[in-house]
Coordinates of C-alpha atoms in Angstrom, one line a residue:
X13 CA -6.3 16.5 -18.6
X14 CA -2.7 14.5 -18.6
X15 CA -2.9 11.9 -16.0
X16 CA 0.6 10.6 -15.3
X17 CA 1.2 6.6 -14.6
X18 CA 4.0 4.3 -14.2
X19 CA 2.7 1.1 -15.2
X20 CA 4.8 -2.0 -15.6
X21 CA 4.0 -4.9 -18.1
X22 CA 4.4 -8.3 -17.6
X23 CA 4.1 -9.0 -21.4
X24 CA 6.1 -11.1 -24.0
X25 CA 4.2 -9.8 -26.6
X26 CA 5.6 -6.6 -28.1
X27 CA 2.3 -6.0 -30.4
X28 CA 0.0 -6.6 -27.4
X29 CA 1.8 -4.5 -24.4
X30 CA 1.8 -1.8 -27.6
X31 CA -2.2 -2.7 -28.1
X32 CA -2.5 -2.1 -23.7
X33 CA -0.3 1.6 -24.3
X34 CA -2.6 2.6 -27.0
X35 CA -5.3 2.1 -25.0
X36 CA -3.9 4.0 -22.2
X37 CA -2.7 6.6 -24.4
X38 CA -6.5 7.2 -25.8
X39 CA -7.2 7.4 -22.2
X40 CA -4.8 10.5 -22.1
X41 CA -2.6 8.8 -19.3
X42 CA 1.1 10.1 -19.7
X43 CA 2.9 7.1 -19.7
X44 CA 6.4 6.0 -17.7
X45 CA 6.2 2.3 -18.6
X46 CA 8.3 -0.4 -18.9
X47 CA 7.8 -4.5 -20.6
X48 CA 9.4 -7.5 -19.2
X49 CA 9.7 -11.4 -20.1
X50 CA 11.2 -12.6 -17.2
X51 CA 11.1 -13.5 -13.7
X52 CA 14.6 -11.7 -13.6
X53 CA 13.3 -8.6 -15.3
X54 CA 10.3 -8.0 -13.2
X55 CA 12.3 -8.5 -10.0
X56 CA 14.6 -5.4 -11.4
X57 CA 11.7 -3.4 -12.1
X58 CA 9.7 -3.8 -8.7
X59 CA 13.0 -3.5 -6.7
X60 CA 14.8 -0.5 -8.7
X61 CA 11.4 1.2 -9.7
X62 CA 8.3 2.5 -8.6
X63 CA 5.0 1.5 -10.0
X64 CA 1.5 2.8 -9.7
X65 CA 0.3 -0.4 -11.4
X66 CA 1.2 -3.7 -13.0
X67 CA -0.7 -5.2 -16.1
X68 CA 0.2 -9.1 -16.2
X69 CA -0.3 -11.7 -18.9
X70 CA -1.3 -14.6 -17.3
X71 CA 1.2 -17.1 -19.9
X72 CA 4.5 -16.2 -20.5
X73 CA 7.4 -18.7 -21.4
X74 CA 9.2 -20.0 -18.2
X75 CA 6.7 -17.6 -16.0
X76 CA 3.1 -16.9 -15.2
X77 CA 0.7 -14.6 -13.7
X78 CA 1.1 -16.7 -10.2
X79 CA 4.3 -15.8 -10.1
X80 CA 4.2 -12.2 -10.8
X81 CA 1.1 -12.4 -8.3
X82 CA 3.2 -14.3 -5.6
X83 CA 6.1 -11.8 -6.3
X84 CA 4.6 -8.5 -5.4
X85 CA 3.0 -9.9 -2.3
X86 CA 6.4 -11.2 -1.3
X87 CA 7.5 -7.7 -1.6
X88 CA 4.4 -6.8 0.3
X89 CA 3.8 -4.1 -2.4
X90 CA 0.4 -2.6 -2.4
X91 CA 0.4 -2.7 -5.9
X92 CA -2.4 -3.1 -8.0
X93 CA -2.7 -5.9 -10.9
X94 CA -5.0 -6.2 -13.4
X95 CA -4.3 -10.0 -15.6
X96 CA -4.8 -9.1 -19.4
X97 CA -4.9 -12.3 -20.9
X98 CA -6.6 -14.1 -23.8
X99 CA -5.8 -17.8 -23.0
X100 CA -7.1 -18.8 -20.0
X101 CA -10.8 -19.8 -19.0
X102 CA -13.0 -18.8 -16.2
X103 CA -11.8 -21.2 -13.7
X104 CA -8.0 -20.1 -13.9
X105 CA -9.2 -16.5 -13.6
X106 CA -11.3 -17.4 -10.9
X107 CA -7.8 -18.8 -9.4
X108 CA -5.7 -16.0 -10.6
X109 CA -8.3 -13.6 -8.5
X110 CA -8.0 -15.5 -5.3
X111 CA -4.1 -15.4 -5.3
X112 CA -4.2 -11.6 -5.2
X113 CA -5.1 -10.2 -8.6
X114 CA -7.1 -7.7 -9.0
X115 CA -8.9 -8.0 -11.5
X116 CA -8.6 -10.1 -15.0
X117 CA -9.4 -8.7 -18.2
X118 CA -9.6 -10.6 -21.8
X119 CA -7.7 -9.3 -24.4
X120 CA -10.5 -9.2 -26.7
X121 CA -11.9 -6.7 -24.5
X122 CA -9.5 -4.2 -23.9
X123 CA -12.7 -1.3 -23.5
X124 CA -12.5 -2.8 -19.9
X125 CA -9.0 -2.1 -19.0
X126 CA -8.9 1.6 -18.7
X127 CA -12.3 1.7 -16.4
X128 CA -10.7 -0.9 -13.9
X129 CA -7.5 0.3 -14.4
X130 CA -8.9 4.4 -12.4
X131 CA -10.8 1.9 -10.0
X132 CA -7.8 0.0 -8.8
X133 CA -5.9 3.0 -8.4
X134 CA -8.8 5.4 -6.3
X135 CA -9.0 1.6 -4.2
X136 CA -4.8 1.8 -3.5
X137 CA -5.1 5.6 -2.9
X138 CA -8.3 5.1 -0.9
X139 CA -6.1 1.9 1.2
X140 CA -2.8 3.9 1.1
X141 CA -4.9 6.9 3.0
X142 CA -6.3 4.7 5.8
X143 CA -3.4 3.8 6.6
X144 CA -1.7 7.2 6.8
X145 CA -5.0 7.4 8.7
X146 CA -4.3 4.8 11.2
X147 CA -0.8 5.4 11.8
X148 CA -1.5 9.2 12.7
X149 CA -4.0 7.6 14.9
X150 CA -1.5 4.8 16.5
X151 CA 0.9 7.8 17.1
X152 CA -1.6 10.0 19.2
X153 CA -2.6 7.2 20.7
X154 CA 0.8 6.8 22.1
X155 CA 1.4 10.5 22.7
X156 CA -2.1 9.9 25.1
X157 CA -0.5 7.2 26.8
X158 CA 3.0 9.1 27.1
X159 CA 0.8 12.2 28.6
X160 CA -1.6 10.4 31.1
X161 CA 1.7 8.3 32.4
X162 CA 3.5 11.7 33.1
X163 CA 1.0 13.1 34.3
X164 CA 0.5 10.2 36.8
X165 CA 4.2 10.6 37.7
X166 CA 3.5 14.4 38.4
X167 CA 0.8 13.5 40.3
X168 CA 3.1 11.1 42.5
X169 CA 5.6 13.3 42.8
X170 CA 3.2 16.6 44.0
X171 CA 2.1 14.6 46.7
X172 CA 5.6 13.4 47.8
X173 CA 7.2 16.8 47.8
X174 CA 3.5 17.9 49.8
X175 CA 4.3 15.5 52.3
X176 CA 7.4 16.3 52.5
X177 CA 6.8 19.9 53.1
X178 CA 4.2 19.5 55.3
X179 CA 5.8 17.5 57.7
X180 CA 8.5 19.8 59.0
X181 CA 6.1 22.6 58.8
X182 CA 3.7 20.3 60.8
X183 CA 6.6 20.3 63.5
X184 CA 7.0 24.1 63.3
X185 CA 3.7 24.7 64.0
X186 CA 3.3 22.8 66.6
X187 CA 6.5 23.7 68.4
X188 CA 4.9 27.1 67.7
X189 CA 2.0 26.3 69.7
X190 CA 4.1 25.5 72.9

């Protein structure tokens, strides 16, 4: 079955964002995808696209993973990114996972990608959904509040129209007694 996904590479290497497709392809994903160098050119893609997934390089010339970390946050995307790099060691990773990747894969080891790849996405569906989840729940939570306060008011206002009534009718009946 044809899985469709819009991933954007962070890649200055034509062969290797090719080698990430390929693997993608095998995968039986139908691609919309799009490579970019540059601070500049990953800016136009997150604001002028959408994106079911980024796959970084963690060194590219004039900009790094941080950065493409640092500018999906900004955006306050919840958008998945996976570093696929073949230069860095465990300690930069290690970094590169507490700034908000996640996850970091070498590039030696590309059999990774695909299987971390389905679990980032079911994580952002799974996050996406609680949300939905909570918002529906923020909203009847209000409409419950809404309700009991007009029901309150009703209440109020029963017993000032039932005083009301009842206190001419409390002087006909008794002038009715006399």
């Amino acid at each position: 079955m044809v899985k469709p996904l819009r991933v954007l590479i962070v890649e200055d290497s034509e062969a290797d964002a090719s080698l990430l497709l390929r693997e993608l392809r095998k995968a039986e994903y139908s691609l919309v995808h799009r490579r970019v160098e540059t601070a500049e050119e990953m800016a136009s893609a997150l604001n002028n696209h959408e994106w079911d997934i980024v796959l970084s390089d963690y060194i590219l010339p004039g900009f790094g993973g941080l950065a493409v970390i640092r500018m999906i946050r900004e955006r306050g995307l919840d958008l998945p990114l996976i570093v696929v790099s073949g230069q860095i060691g465990e300690d930069t990773a290690a970094e590169t996972m507490r700034a908000g990747a996640n996850d970091y894969i070498m590039k030696g080891n590309l059999k990774r990608l695909v299987p971390a790849i389905e679990r980032e996405l079911a994580e952002a569906l799974n996050r996406r959904q609680r949300r939905e989840v909570e918002a529906t729940l923020k909203a009847r939570e209000e409409e419950l509040r809404i309700s009991r306060q007009v029901d309150i008011i009703k209440d109020e206002f029963i017993g000032m129209v039932s005083h009301e009534l009842k206190t001419p009718l409390t002087v006909i009946i008794g002038a009715l007694r006399v």
